[in-house]
Every structure is written in structure tokens, then in C-alpha cells.
CSV table of C-alpha atoms in Angstrom, one decimal:
chain,number,residue,atom,x,y,z
B,417,MET,CA,63.6,97.6,86.7
B,418,THR,CA,64.9,93.5,86.2
B,419,ALA,CA,68.4,95.3,86.4
B,420,PHE,CA,66.9,96.5,89.6
B,421,LEU,CA,66.6,93.3,91.2
B,422,LYS,CA,69.3,91.5,89.7
B,423,LEU,CA,71.6,94.4,92.1
B,424,LEU,CA,70.1,93.5,95.3
B,425,GLN,CA,71.3,90.3,94.4
B,426,ALA,CA,75.0,92.1,95.4
B,427,LEU,CA,73.8,94.1,98.7
B,428,PRO,CA,74.8,91.8,101.0
B,429,THR,CA,78.1,91.6,99.3
B,430,THR,CA,78.2,95.2,100.2
B,431,LEU,CA,76.6,95.3,103.8
B,432,LEU,CA,78.5,92.5,104.7
B,433,ILE,CA,82.5,94.2,103.5
B,434,THR,CA,80.8,97.7,105.0
B,435,ILE,CA,79.8,96.4,108.7
B,436,ILE,CA,83.2,94.3,109.3
B,437,SER,CA,85.0,97.4,107.2
B,438,ILE,CA,83.8,99.9,109.9
B,439,SER,CA,83.7,97.5,112.7
B,440,ILE,CA,87.3,96.2,112.8
B,441,GLY,CA,88.6,99.7,111.2
B,442,PHE,CA,86.5,101.3,114.4
B,443,VAL,CA,88.5,99.4,117.4
B,444,ILE,CA,91.1,99.8,115.3
B,445,ALA,CA,90.5,104.1,115.3
B,446,THR,CA,89.5,103.6,118.5
B,447,ILE,CA,93.0,102.2,120.1
B,448,VAL,CA,94.8,104.8,117.7
B,449,ALA,CA,93.0,108.0,119.1
B,450,LEU,CA,93.8,106.8,122.4
B,451,LEU,CA,97.5,105.9,121.3
B,452,ARG,CA,97.8,109.5,120.0
B,453,ILE,CA,96.3,110.9,123.2
B,454,TYR,CA,98.2,109.5,125.8
B,455,LYS,CA,101.3,109.9,123.5
B,456,VAL,CA,102.3,106.0,124.0
B,457,SER,CA,106.1,106.5,123.3
B,458,VAL,CA,106.8,105.0,119.8
B,459,LEU,CA,103.7,103.3,119.4
B,460,THR,CA,102.3,107.1,119.3
B,461,GLN,CA,104.7,107.9,116.8
B,462,ILE,CA,103.6,104.4,114.9
B,463,ALA,CA,99.7,105.2,115.1
B,464,SER,CA,100.5,108.7,114.0
B,465,ALA,CA,102.9,107.3,110.8
B,466,TYR,CA,99.5,104.6,110.2
B,467,VAL,CA,97.1,107.5,109.7
B,468,THR,CA,99.3,109.9,108.1
B,469,PHE,CA,100.2,107.4,105.4
B,470,ILE,CA,96.3,105.9,105.4
B,471,ARG,CA,95.4,109.4,104.5
B,472,GLY,CA,98.0,110.5,102.2
B,473,THR,CA,97.3,108.0,99.9
B,474,PRO,CA,94.3,106.8,98.1
B,475,MET,CA,92.2,103.5,99.1
B,476,LEU,CA,92.4,101.8,96.1
B,477,MET,CA,96.4,101.5,96.4
B,478,HIS,CA,95.5,100.6,100.0
B,479,LEU,CA,93.6,97.3,98.3
B,480,PHE,CA,96.4,96.6,96.3
B,481,LEU,CA,98.8,97.0,98.6
B,482,ILE,CA,97.2,93.8,101.1
B,483,TYR,CA,96.4,92.1,98.0
B,484,PHE,CA,99.6,92.1,96.1
B,485,GLY,CA,101.7,92.7,99.4
B,486,LEU,CA,100.5,89.8,101.9
B,487,PRO,CA,100.5,86.8,99.9
B,488,PRO,CA,103.9,86.8,99.7
B,489,ILE,CA,104.2,87.3,103.7
B,490,ILE,CA,101.7,84.7,104.5
B,491,ASP,CA,102.8,82.0,101.8
B,492,ALA,CA,106.0,82.2,103.4
B,493,ILE,CA,105.1,82.4,107.2
B,494,ALA,CA,102.9,79.5,106.8
B,495,LYS,CA,105.7,77.0,104.9
B,496,LYS,CA,108.4,78.9,107.8
B,497,PHE,CA,105.5,77.0,109.9
B,498,GLN,CA,104.1,74.4,107.9
B,499,LEU,CA,100.6,75.6,108.4
B,500,GLY,CA,99.6,73.0,105.5
B,501,PHE,CA,97.4,76.3,104.0
B,502,THR,CA,98.6,79.1,101.0
B,503,SER,CA,97.4,82.7,100.5
B,504,THR,CA,95.0,81.1,97.4
B,505,SER,CA,93.2,79.6,99.9
B,506,ILE,CA,92.3,83.0,101.5
B,507,PRO,CA,88.7,84.4,100.0
B,508,LEU,CA,89.8,87.4,98.1
B,509,ILE,CA,86.9,89.0,100.5
B,510,VAL,CA,88.9,89.1,103.4
B,511,PHE,CA,91.6,90.9,101.3
B,512,VAL,CA,88.5,93.1,100.5
B,513,CYS,CA,87.8,93.6,104.3
B,514,PHE,CA,91.0,93.7,105.7
B,515,SER,CA,92.3,96.6,103.2
B,516,PHE,CA,89.3,98.8,104.1
B,517,SER,CA,89.4,98.2,108.1
B,518,LEU,CA,92.8,99.4,107.6
B,519,THR,CA,91.2,102.8,105.8
B,520,ALA,CA,88.2,103.2,107.6
B,521,GLY,CA,90.5,102.8,110.7
B,522,GLY,CA,92.8,105.5,109.5
B,523,TYR,CA,90.2,107.9,108.6
B,524,MET,CA,88.0,107.5,112.3
B,525,SER,CA,90.6,107.4,114.2
B,526,GLU,CA,91.2,111.3,113.7
B,527,VAL,CA,87.0,111.4,114.7
B,528,ILE,CA,87.4,109.6,117.8
B,529,ARG,CA,90.2,111.7,119.1
B,530,ALA,CA,88.5,114.6,117.9
B,531,GLY,CA,85.4,112.8,120.3
B,532,ILE,CA,87.6,112.6,123.1
B,533,LEU,CA,89.0,115.6,122.7
B,534,ALA,CA,86.2,117.5,123.1
B,535,ILE,CA,85.4,116.3,126.2
B,536,ASN,CA,86.7,118.5,128.8
B,537,ARG,CA,89.3,117.5,130.5
B,538,GLY,CA,87.5,118.5,134.2
B,539,GLN,CA,85.4,115.4,133.5
B,540,ILE,CA,88.0,113.0,133.5
B,541,GLU,CA,89.8,114.7,137.2
B,542,ALA,CA,86.8,114.7,138.9
B,543,ALA,CA,85.6,111.5,138.1
B,544,TYR,CA,89.3,110.6,139.1
B,545,SER,CA,88.8,112.3,142.5
B,546,LEU,CA,85.8,109.8,142.8
B,547,GLY,CA,88.6,107.2,143.1
B,548,MET,CA,88.0,106.0,139.3
B,549,THR,CA,90.8,104.7,137.5
B,550,THR,CA,91.8,106.1,134.3
B,551,ALA,CA,90.4,103.1,132.2
B,552,GLN,CA,87.0,103.8,134.4
B,553,ALA,CA,87.1,107.1,133.9
B,554,LEU,CA,88.0,106.5,129.7
B,555,ARG,CA,85.1,104.1,130.5
B,556,ARG,CA,82.2,105.9,132.5
B,557,ILE,CA,82.9,108.8,131.8
B,558,VAL,CA,84.9,109.8,128.3
B,559,PHE,CA,83.4,107.1,125.9
B,560,PRO,CA,79.7,108.1,126.2
B,561,GLN,CA,80.4,111.7,125.4
B,562,ALA,CA,82.6,111.4,123.0
B,563,LEU,CA,80.7,109.1,121.0
B,564,ALA,CA,77.6,110.9,120.5
B,565,VAL,CA,79.8,114.2,119.5
B,566,SER,CA,81.6,111.5,116.8
B,567,LEU,CA,78.4,109.9,115.8
B,568,PRO,CA,77.8,112.0,112.5
B,569,ASN,CA,81.3,112.1,111.9
B,570,LEU,CA,80.8,108.3,111.8
B,571,SER,CA,77.7,107.8,110.4
B,572,ASN,CA,79.3,109.7,107.2
B,573,SER,CA,82.9,107.7,107.7
B,574,PHE,CA,80.5,104.4,107.3
B,575,ILE,CA,78.6,105.5,103.5
B,576,GLY,CA,82.3,106.6,102.5
B,577,ILE,CA,83.5,103.1,102.6
B,578,MET,CA,80.2,102.1,101.8
B,579,HIS,CA,80.6,103.8,98.8
B,580,GLY,CA,84.2,102.8,98.5
B,581,THR,CA,83.5,99.4,98.2
B,582,THR,CA,83.1,99.2,94.6
B,583,LEU,CA,86.7,99.1,94.7
B,584,ALA,CA,85.9,95.5,95.8
B,585,PHE,CA,85.0,94.4,91.7
B,586,THR,CA,88.5,94.9,90.9
B,587,LEU,CA,89.4,92.2,93.2
B,588,SER,CA,86.4,90.1,91.5
B,589,ILE,CA,83.8,90.8,94.8
B,590,THR,CA,80.6,91.0,92.8
B,591,GLU,CA,79.3,94.1,94.4
B,592,ILE,CA,76.4,96.8,93.4
B,593,LEU,CA,78.7,98.4,90.8
B,594,GLY,CA,80.1,95.4,89.6
B,595,GLN,CA,76.5,93.8,89.6
B,596,ALA,CA,75.6,96.7,87.6
B,597,ASN,CA,78.2,96.2,84.9
B,598,ILE,CA,77.8,92.9,84.6
B,599,VAL,CA,73.7,93.4,84.1
B,600,ALA,CA,74.8,96.3,82.1
B,601,SER,CA,77.7,94.2,79.3
B,602,THR,CA,74.4,91.3,79.0
B,603,ASN,CA,71.9,94.6,77.5
B,604,TRP,CA,74.1,97.1,76.9
B,605,LYS,CA,72.0,99.4,79.0
B,606,PHE,CA,74.8,101.1,80.7
B,607,PHE,CA,72.5,104.5,81.8
B,608,GLU,CA,69.8,102.2,83.6
B,609,ALA,CA,72.1,100.2,85.4
B,610,PHE,CA,74.1,102.4,87.0
B,611,ILE,CA,71.4,104.8,87.6
B,612,ALA,CA,70.2,101.6,89.5
B,613,ALA,CA,73.4,101.5,91.1
B,614,ALA,CA,72.6,104.6,92.2
B,615,LEU,CA,69.1,104.6,93.6
B,616,LEU,CA,70.2,101.5,95.5
B,617,PHE,CA,73.3,103.3,97.0
B,618,TRP,CA,71.2,106.4,97.5
B,619,GLY,CA,68.5,104.1,99.2
B,620,ILE,CA,71.4,102.8,101.7
B,621,THR,CA,73.0,106.0,102.4
B,622,ILE,CA,69.2,107.5,103.2
B,623,PHE,CA,68.3,104.3,105.6
B,624,VAL,CA,72.2,104.9,107.6
B,625,GLU,CA,71.0,108.8,108.3
B,626,LYS,CA,67.7,107.8,109.5
B,627,LEU,CA,69.3,105.1,111.6
B,628,THR,CA,72.1,107.7,113.5
B,629,ALA,CA,69.7,110.3,114.0
B,630,VAL,CA,67.9,108.1,115.9
B,631,LEU,CA,70.8,106.3,117.7
B,632,GLU,CA,71.8,110.4,118.1
B,633,LYS,CA,68.4,110.9,120.2
B,634,ARG,CA,69.0,108.3,121.9
B,635,ILE,CA,72.8,109.1,123.1
B,636,ASN,CA,71.9,112.7,124.2
B,637,LYS,CA,68.8,112.0,125.9
B,638,TYR,CA,71.8,110.2,128.3
B,639,ASN,CA,73.7,113.2,128.4
B,640,ARG,CA,70.6,115.4,128.8
B,641,GLY,CA,71.1,118.2,131.8
B,642,GLY,CA,73.9,116.5,132.1
B,643,VAL,CA,77.8,119.0,131.7
B,644,ALA,CA,78.7,118.1,128.0
E,1061,MET,CA,110.9,93.0,85.0
E,1062,LYS,CA,110.9,95.9,82.2
E,1063,LYS,CA,114.8,95.9,82.3
E,1064,LEU,CA,114.9,92.3,82.4
E,1065,THR,CA,112.6,91.9,79.1
E,1066,ALA,CA,114.5,95.2,77.6
E,1067,ILE,CA,118.0,92.9,77.8
E,1068,ALA,CA,116.4,89.8,76.9
E,1069,MET,CA,114.5,92.1,73.6
E,1070,ILE,CA,118.4,93.3,72.4
E,1071,PRO,CA,119.5,90.2,71.0
E,1072,LEU,CA,116.1,90.1,69.1
E,1073,PHE,CA,116.7,93.8,67.6
E,1074,VAL,CA,120.1,93.3,66.7
E,1075,PHE,CA,119.2,89.9,64.8
E,1076,ALA,CA,115.6,92.0,63.5
E,1077,LEU,CA,118.8,94.8,61.6
E,1078,ALA,CA,120.7,92.0,60.7
E,1079,ALA,CA,118.2,90.3,58.6
E,1080,CYS,CA,116.9,93.9,57.4
E,1081,GLY,CA,120.3,94.4,56.2
E,1082,THR,CA,121.0,91.9,53.9
E,1083,LYS,CA,117.7,91.4,52.5
E,1084,ASN,CA,118.4,95.4,51.5
E,1085,SER,CA,121.6,94.2,50.3
E,1086,SER,CA,119.6,91.6,48.3
E,1087,THR,CA,116.4,93.8,46.5
E,1088,ASN,CA,119.4,96.6,45.5
E,1089,VAL,CA,121.1,93.6,43.5
E,1090,SER,CA,117.8,92.6,42.1
E,1091,THR,CA,116.7,95.9,41.2
E,1092,SER,CA,120.1,97.6,39.5
E,1093,SER,CA,120.1,94.3,37.8
E,1094,GLY,CA,116.6,94.1,36.9
E,1095,SER,CA,113.9,96.4,35.5
E,1096,SER,CA,113.6,100.3,34.6
E,1097,PRO,CA,113.3,103.9,36.1
E,1098,ALA,CA,110.3,104.0,36.5
E,1099,LYS,CA,108.6,105.9,38.7
E,1100,VAL,CA,108.1,105.1,42.0
E,1101,ILE,CA,104.8,105.7,44.0
E,1102,THR,CA,105.5,106.7,47.7
E,1103,VAL,CA,102.4,105.2,49.2
E,1104,ILE,CA,101.7,106.3,53.6
E,1105,ALA,CA,101.0,103.6,56.1
E,1106,GLY,CA,100.1,104.9,59.5
E,1107,THR,CA,100.3,103.6,62.4
E,1108,SER,CA,100.0,103.9,66.3
E,1109,PRO,CA,103.3,102.8,67.4
E,1110,THR,CA,101.9,101.8,70.4
E,1111,PHE,CA,101.9,98.0,70.8
E,1112,LYS,CA,104.8,96.1,71.8
E,1113,ASN,CA,106.6,94.0,69.3
E,1114,VAL,CA,104.0,95.4,66.8
E,1115,THR,CA,104.1,99.0,65.9
E,1116,PHE,CA,106.3,100.2,68.6
E,1117,ILE,CA,109.6,102.4,69.2
E,1118,ASP,CA,112.1,100.4,70.4
E,1119,THR,CA,114.9,101.1,72.3
E,1120,ASN,CA,116.9,103.2,69.4
E,1121,ASN,CA,114.4,105.6,68.4
E,1122,LYS,CA,113.2,103.6,65.9
E,1123,LEU,CA,109.8,102.9,64.5
E,1124,THR,CA,110.1,98.6,64.1
E,1125,GLY,CA,107.9,95.4,65.1
E,1126,PHE,CA,106.4,93.0,63.6
E,1127,ASP,CA,103.7,95.0,61.1
E,1128,ILE,CA,106.2,97.3,60.3
E,1129,GLU,CA,108.8,95.5,59.4
E,1130,LEU,CA,105.8,93.2,57.8
E,1131,VAL,CA,105.4,96.1,55.9
E,1132,ARG,CA,108.9,97.3,55.1
E,1133,GLU,CA,109.5,93.4,53.4
E,1134,ILE,CA,106.0,93.8,51.6
E,1135,PHE,CA,106.7,96.5,50.1
E,1136,LYS,CA,110.8,95.2,49.3
E,1137,ARG,CA,108.6,93.1,47.1
E,1138,LEU,CA,106.5,95.4,45.3
E,1139,PRO,CA,108.1,97.3,42.2
E,1140,GLY,CA,107.4,100.9,41.5
E,1141,TYR,CA,106.3,101.2,45.6
E,1142,GLN,CA,108.2,103.2,48.5
E,1143,VAL,CA,106.0,103.2,51.9
E,1144,GLU,CA,106.5,105.9,54.0
E,1145,PHE,CA,105.2,105.4,57.7
E,1146,SER,CA,103.2,108.2,59.3
E,1147,GLN,CA,102.4,107.9,63.2
E,1148,ALA,CA,99.2,109.3,64.7
E,1149,GLU,CA,97.6,107.8,67.7
E,1150,PHE,CA,94.7,104.7,67.4
E,1151,LYS,CA,92.2,107.4,67.0
E,1152,SER,CA,92.8,108.9,64.5
E,1153,LEU,CA,93.8,106.5,62.1
E,1154,LEU,CA,91.1,105.2,60.2
E,1155,LEU,CA,89.9,109.7,60.3
E,1156,ASN,CA,93.4,109.8,58.5
E,1157,LEU,CA,93.0,107.5,56.3
E,1158,GLU,CA,89.6,109.4,55.3
E,1159,THR,CA,90.6,112.3,54.9
E,1160,LYS,CA,94.2,111.1,52.5
E,1161,LYS,CA,97.0,112.0,55.3
E,1162,ILE,CA,97.4,107.9,54.7
E,1163,ASP,CA,97.0,105.3,52.2
E,1164,PHE,CA,96.4,102.5,54.5
E,1165,VAL,CA,96.3,101.8,58.0
E,1166,VAL,CA,98.8,99.1,59.2
E,1167,ASN,CA,98.1,98.7,63.1
E,1168,GLN,CA,96.8,94.8,63.5
E,1169,MET,CA,93.7,95.8,62.1
E,1170,GLU,CA,90.5,93.3,62.8
E,1171,LYS,CA,88.0,93.3,59.7
E,1172,ASN,CA,84.8,93.0,61.2
E,1173,PRO,CA,80.8,94.0,59.7
E,1174,GLU,CA,80.9,97.8,60.2
E,1175,ARG,CA,84.4,98.5,59.4
E,1176,ALA,CA,84.1,96.6,55.9
E,1177,GLN,CA,80.9,98.5,55.5
E,1178,LYS,CA,83.2,101.9,55.7
E,1179,TYR,CA,86.6,100.5,54.5
E,1180,LEU,CA,88.2,98.9,52.5
E,1181,PHE,CA,90.2,95.6,53.7
E,1182,ASN,CA,92.6,93.4,51.4
E,1183,LYS,CA,91.9,90.0,51.2
E,1184,GLU,CA,94.6,88.1,52.4
E,1185,PRO,CA,95.0,88.2,56.7
E,1186,TYR,CA,99.0,88.7,57.7
E,1187,ALA,CA,97.7,87.4,60.9
E,1188,PHE,CA,95.1,85.8,62.6
E,1189,TRP,CA,93.8,86.2,66.4
E,1190,LYS,CA,92.7,83.0,67.3
E,1191,THR,CA,90.7,83.2,71.0
E,1192,ARG,CA,91.1,80.2,73.3
E,1193,VAL,CA,90.5,78.2,76.6
E,1194,VAL,CA,93.7,79.6,78.4
E,1195,VAL,CA,94.5,77.5,81.5
E,1196,ALA,CA,97.4,77.3,84.1
E,1197,LYS,CA,100.4,75.3,82.7
E,1198,ASP,CA,100.6,72.5,84.7
E,1199,ASN,CA,96.5,71.9,84.2
E,1200,ASN,CA,95.9,68.8,82.0
E,1201,SER,CA,92.5,68.7,82.9
E,1202,ILE,CA,91.0,71.1,80.6
E,1203,ASN,CA,91.3,70.6,76.8
E,1204,SER,CA,88.5,72.4,75.5
E,1205,ILE,CA,85.6,75.2,76.9
E,1206,ASP,CA,83.0,71.5,78.0
E,1207,ASP,CA,85.4,70.8,80.5
E,1208,LEU,CA,85.4,74.3,82.1
E,1209,LYS,CA,81.3,72.9,83.1
E,1210,GLY,CA,81.8,73.6,86.9
E,1211,LYS,CA,84.8,75.2,86.9
E,1212,LYS,CA,85.8,79.3,88.0
E,1213,VAL,CA,86.8,81.5,84.4
E,1214,ILE,CA,88.1,84.8,85.2
E,1215,THR,CA,86.6,87.3,82.6
E,1216,THR,CA,86.6,91.6,82.6
E,1217,ALA,CA,82.6,92.8,82.7
E,1218,THR,CA,81.9,93.9,79.4
E,1219,SER,CA,85.1,92.3,77.3
E,1220,ALA,CA,84.4,90.5,74.1
E,1221,SER,CA,85.3,87.4,76.3
E,1222,ALA,CA,82.9,87.6,78.7
E,1223,THR,CA,80.3,87.5,75.8
E,1224,LEU,CA,81.6,84.3,74.7
E,1225,LEU,CA,81.1,82.8,78.1
E,1226,GLU,CA,77.6,84.6,78.5
E,1227,ASN,CA,76.1,83.2,75.6
E,1228,TYR,CA,78.2,79.7,76.7
E,1229,ASN,CA,76.1,79.7,79.8
E,1230,LYS,CA,72.9,80.7,77.7
E,1231,GLU,CA,72.7,77.3,75.9
E,1232,HIS,CA,74.1,75.6,78.0
E,1233,ASN,CA,72.0,75.8,81.5
E,1234,ASN,CA,74.9,78.7,83.3
E,1235,ALA,CA,77.4,75.4,83.6
E,1236,ILE,CA,80.2,78.1,83.8
E,1237,ASN,CA,81.0,80.1,86.5
E,1238,ILE,CA,82.2,83.0,85.4
E,1239,VAL,CA,84.4,85.3,87.8
E,1240,TYR,CA,83.8,89.1,86.8
E,1241,GLN,CA,86.1,91.4,87.5
E,1242,ASN,CA,86.7,95.5,86.6
E,1243,GLY,CA,90.0,94.4,85.3
E,1244,ALA,CA,91.5,97.1,87.3
E,1245,ALA,CA,94.4,94.8,89.1
E,1246,ASN,CA,95.9,93.3,86.0
E,1247,ASP,CA,95.6,90.3,88.2
E,1248,GLN,CA,94.2,87.3,86.2
E,1249,VAL,CA,97.6,85.5,85.1
E,1250,SER,CA,98.1,84.8,88.7
E,1251,GLN,CA,94.5,83.9,89.9
E,1252,ILE,CA,95.3,81.4,87.4
E,1253,ALA,CA,98.3,80.1,88.0
E,1254,SER,CA,97.7,80.4,91.6
E,1255,GLY,CA,94.3,78.1,90.9
E,1256,ARG,CA,91.9,80.8,92.4
E,1257,VAL,CA,90.6,80.8,89.2
E,1258,ASP,CA,90.7,77.7,86.7
E,1259,ALA,CA,91.3,79.3,83.2
E,1260,GLU,CA,90.2,82.8,80.9
E,1261,ILE,CA,89.5,83.1,77.9
E,1262,TYR,CA,91.8,84.6,75.5
E,1263,PRO,CA,93.0,85.9,72.7
E,1264,ASP,CA,96.5,84.0,71.5
E,1265,PHE,CA,98.3,87.2,70.2
E,1266,LEU,CA,98.0,88.6,73.4
E,1267,LEU,CA,99.2,85.9,75.1
E,1268,PRO,CA,103.2,86.8,75.7
E,1269,ASP,CA,102.1,90.0,76.7
E,1270,GLN,CA,100.3,89.2,79.2
E,1271,ASP,CA,101.4,86.6,80.3
E,1272,PRO,CA,105.5,87.3,79.9
E,1273,GLN,CA,106.7,84.4,82.1
E,1274,GLY,CA,104.6,82.0,80.2
E,1275,LEU,CA,102.3,80.4,83.1
E,1276,LEU,CA,99.6,79.6,81.1
E,1277,LYS,CA,99.4,77.9,78.3
E,1278,PRO,CA,95.9,78.4,76.0
E,1279,VAL,CA,94.2,74.7,75.2
E,1280,GLY,CA,91.4,73.0,73.1
E,1281,PRO,CA,89.9,74.6,69.6
E,1282,ILE,CA,89.9,77.8,69.1
E,1283,LEU,CA,86.3,79.8,69.9
E,1284,SER,CA,86.3,83.2,68.1
E,1285,ARG,CA,89.0,83.6,65.3
E,1286,SER,CA,89.6,87.6,63.6
E,1287,ASP,CA,91.7,88.4,60.3
E,1288,ILE,CA,94.4,90.8,60.7
E,1289,LEU,CA,94.3,92.8,57.3
E,1290,TYR,CA,95.2,96.5,56.5
E,1291,VAL,CA,92.5,99.2,55.9
E,1292,PHE,CA,92.2,101.0,52.6
E,1293,ARG,CA,90.0,103.8,51.8
E,1294,LYS,CA,86.5,102.5,50.2
E,1295,ASP,CA,85.9,103.2,46.2
E,1296,ASP,CA,89.5,104.4,45.0
E,1297,PRO,CA,90.6,102.9,42.3
E,1298,ASP,CA,94.4,103.5,43.3
E,1299,GLU,CA,93.5,102.2,46.5
E,1300,GLN,CA,92.1,98.9,45.3
E,1301,VAL,CA,95.2,98.4,43.2
E,1302,LEU,CA,97.6,98.7,46.1
E,1303,ALA,CA,95.8,96.1,48.3
E,1304,ASP,CA,95.6,93.7,45.7
E,1305,LYS,CA,99.1,94.0,44.5
E,1306,ILE,CA,99.7,93.4,48.8
E,1307,ASP,CA,97.5,90.3,48.6
E,1308,GLN,CA,100.1,88.9,45.9
E,1309,VAL,CA,102.9,89.5,48.0
E,1310,ILE,CA,101.5,87.9,51.0
E,1311,LYS,CA,100.6,85.1,49.5
E,1312,GLU,CA,104.4,84.8,48.5
E,1313,MET,CA,105.3,85.5,52.3
E,1314,ARG,CA,103.7,82.8,53.4
E,1315,ALA,CA,104.1,80.1,50.9
E,1316,ASP,CA,108.0,80.9,51.2
E,1317,GLY,CA,108.1,80.8,54.6
E,1318,SER,CA,109.3,84.7,55.4
E,1319,LEU,CA,105.8,85.7,56.8
E,1320,ALA,CA,105.6,83.1,59.7
E,1321,LYS,CA,109.4,83.6,60.6
E,1322,LEU,CA,109.2,87.3,61.2
E,1323,SER,CA,106.5,86.2,62.9
E,1324,GLN,CA,108.5,83.8,64.7
E,1325,ASP,CA,111.2,86.9,65.6
E,1326,TRP,CA,108.5,89.5,66.8
E,1327,LEU,CA,106.7,87.2,68.3
E,1328,LYS,CA,108.1,83.7,69.1
E,1329,LEU,CA,104.9,82.2,68.1
E,1330,ASP,CA,103.8,81.9,64.3
E,1331,MET,CA,100.5,84.2,64.5
E,1332,THR,CA,100.1,83.6,60.8
E,1333,LYS,CA,98.3,80.6,60.1
E,1334,PRO,CA,94.7,80.4,60.6
E,1335,GLN,CA,94.7,77.3,62.2
E,1336,VAL,CA,95.6,75.9,65.8
């Protein structure tokens, strides 16, 4: 029980990393999905390469690539433009969030692409016939419906990234599982500490599931009686 | 990096081999001139050759290293004995000892109360692991663990160094800011050198391996020390005799400086002194 209370100290870190990564990832994913659907030359190829790389390599490797690969680049740029800072002054959590955003973006782009493709092309044509531009058609007609279709999978991604944040302890960010390790190393009750961490993760997951259910209802209300 | 160190190692090997060669011939002379054709007892030493520069297989497929060459030298100085090495996984070394497949274990074995209950150790340590505060090379403000108050010290959760830091914090009102990680990134050296954290607690023996470029330095008094000894079977009179004889030679080698020299040759540091 005391272990559980100590784990709660690490809860904000876990949630912060998850929410930031998912939010940035969502933006990346939407852009990537649109690029791939509309086949913008060159950018489509880059987007496809990004998705296949992210999905083809483990999340821990993304973290290492960013953590070990980025600082020399940042330092070189900072030196060239005399920005007066080094990569050391960037908190490690930034590297973690950046890396997980890229990971989340890669996975979610496929979810969003599937969502957009699920909306009948006839709807966009109908929107055009009403004089809407592509942007308007996407924003007003396609995205709301695509979001509803994608929501269950997006919540899946959210949960996946949240559980993936346990890797952040590699870069000495104390998230829930890391905290469990620390607590256990003081009293050698590993099993209890890990059970407490598991319950905490499960609790957040159930919360996310409930939230998704509520959101789904609301979004689908908007669509009820529609064409989707 | 690997390649570079390998190249750097070559002169070392040559030197070590040359050293062996000369010693070989000198002992040959002494045996031929001196004593009797008494029966020679063959003793089997068990080791796990996975510890670079200590007990490992070199590029010529030869078992060598500090521990190995020291044992070879000890047995050169022990009339009536000769040694053979048996290689096994570290986990099975002590089991092999109990089942008499080997006669003693050579593997930087640390003496601790649990092991001492089950096994016989010789009395004269041939090396010491001295755990100290380790900081960046250009850091001159930290000279002991007390200087770490309010500083960030990196450690791996569940390690011996974490326990040491936690105990210190218990007595000193959480003075040290402990930064935990799981150790998978192996970035302690770069974190300290770049100034993200201020220090770590680390055994000097392992430091050259962790930090081959020499970006860090150990400072201050020894925080904990472990004796490195050979492990023998308990309640076996032959083993006791052997252990005592080995102790005698280690004392001899310590006195004539050859023990320190061997350590210097292999580890580039003298690990055979109990003090800093």
C-alpha cells in the first residue's frame, strides 16, 4: 500500500509523456495520412518511408536513436549559429517525448488513414458539388466521421504509448515502473511493487477505455441518421 | 572503437607474452638446477573467460588476462604443482567446484559472508575492488561523498551503488539527489562528462572498462572495499594446503612488486593495494 502511494508520485510523469507524445503524434499522423492519401509527390515517399521505418523498428530503438543521435546534431547547429546552448541543457524528458511522438505518429497515421479511407469518396464529391474546397470538405465532412471510425484504434494507440513510457526509465526518467524498481530496491519486495504498478496501469487503462466509450457516443450522436 | 582498442591491445599482448617467455626460461633453469623429480600434482582452476583483460580469450585464441597470468605465475613459483584451466559459464563455476570438476575458482571472486559460509577462501587478497565517488575529469569541487550534497548522482536501480547512496541519504536527510535509471542505455559516462549529472559511485576496478576514454576520475576516500580471492572447497585438507601455499606466493609477489606490475600491465592500474 505504501508502495502504491509512492508510485502515485510517478503518475504525473507517465501521463505527461503519454499525453504530449499522443498529441504531437496525432498531428504528425494526420499530416502523414493525408500525404499518403493525396499522393503528394516526393512527400508521399518520405511519409511512407517514415511509417515503414517506425513500424519496422522497436520503440526502444527510436528512443536510443534520438537520444544518442540528436545531441551531436543539436550541438553542431548550436555551435554554427552561436545559439549559446548545448544539448546538455535540454531536459531528457524532451528527448523521450520527441521519440515517442515519432513512434506514436507512425502507428497512428495508419489508423487515421484507414479512418479517412472508410469515408465514401462520394461524400467529398457531394461536398465539391456544393462549392466546398478540398480543405472545407475534409474539415467539415470527412474528419468528423473519420475520427469516429478511428477512435477505438486511437485509444488503443494511447494505451500502447502509455505502457511504452516504461522505457523512459532507460533515460533516467522516473515513470511508474521505474519508481516501482526504486521502491523495490529499498525493501526488496519486487513482486508487491510490480503488482502495485500493474494495478495503477490497469486503472488508467480502464479510465481511458471509459473515456473513449463516452467520446464515441458523443461523436456518433453527431452522425446519427447521416450517411456514414 | 572496438577495432581501436584491439589495436591498442596488440603491444600489450606482445609485452605480456614476452614477459611470460622470459619467466618461463628462468623457472626452467631453477627446476633443472634444483630439487627432486618429485611427483607433480595437477590442479585444475575454473574460470569463465568473459571478463576483458582479466580472464578472456585473446585474438590468438589464448586464454589470458590478469587473473590467468597471475595464476600461471603463482604455479611457476609453486614446486610440486602444475595448473590447468577449465572454462565454464560463470554460474556453474561454484557448482563445478563442489562436484570436484575443478579445484579452485579464478574469476575476480569477491568474498562475502554468504559465500564464506559455503566455501573456503584463501587469506591473502590478490586484488581489491574499491568503490569510490567518480566525477568528470575536470571537476575539482567534489572530493568526497559529503561534497555530493544537493548534487545529482546517477545510479542503476537495485545496484550496490544505489543501496550505498540510499543508506547515505537515510542518515543525511536525503542530501543527495539520486538519479535512477535501468542501465540499459549505458550512458552514465556521457551523462557525467556532459554535466547532466555530477557523479556516480563505482568500483575503480571496473572504471577503465566503463570509461575507456578516461573522461572520468575516481575521487575521495574508499566507500566500500571488497577482497578478491580464490575460492576452494571447504573441509578438504588438500584444498587447505593449496590455499595456504598460494597465500605464501601472493605475499612473496606482493613484496617483490611483481603482483603490482602484473596488474599494471593488464589493467593499467594497480588494483592490488588495499588503499588508494
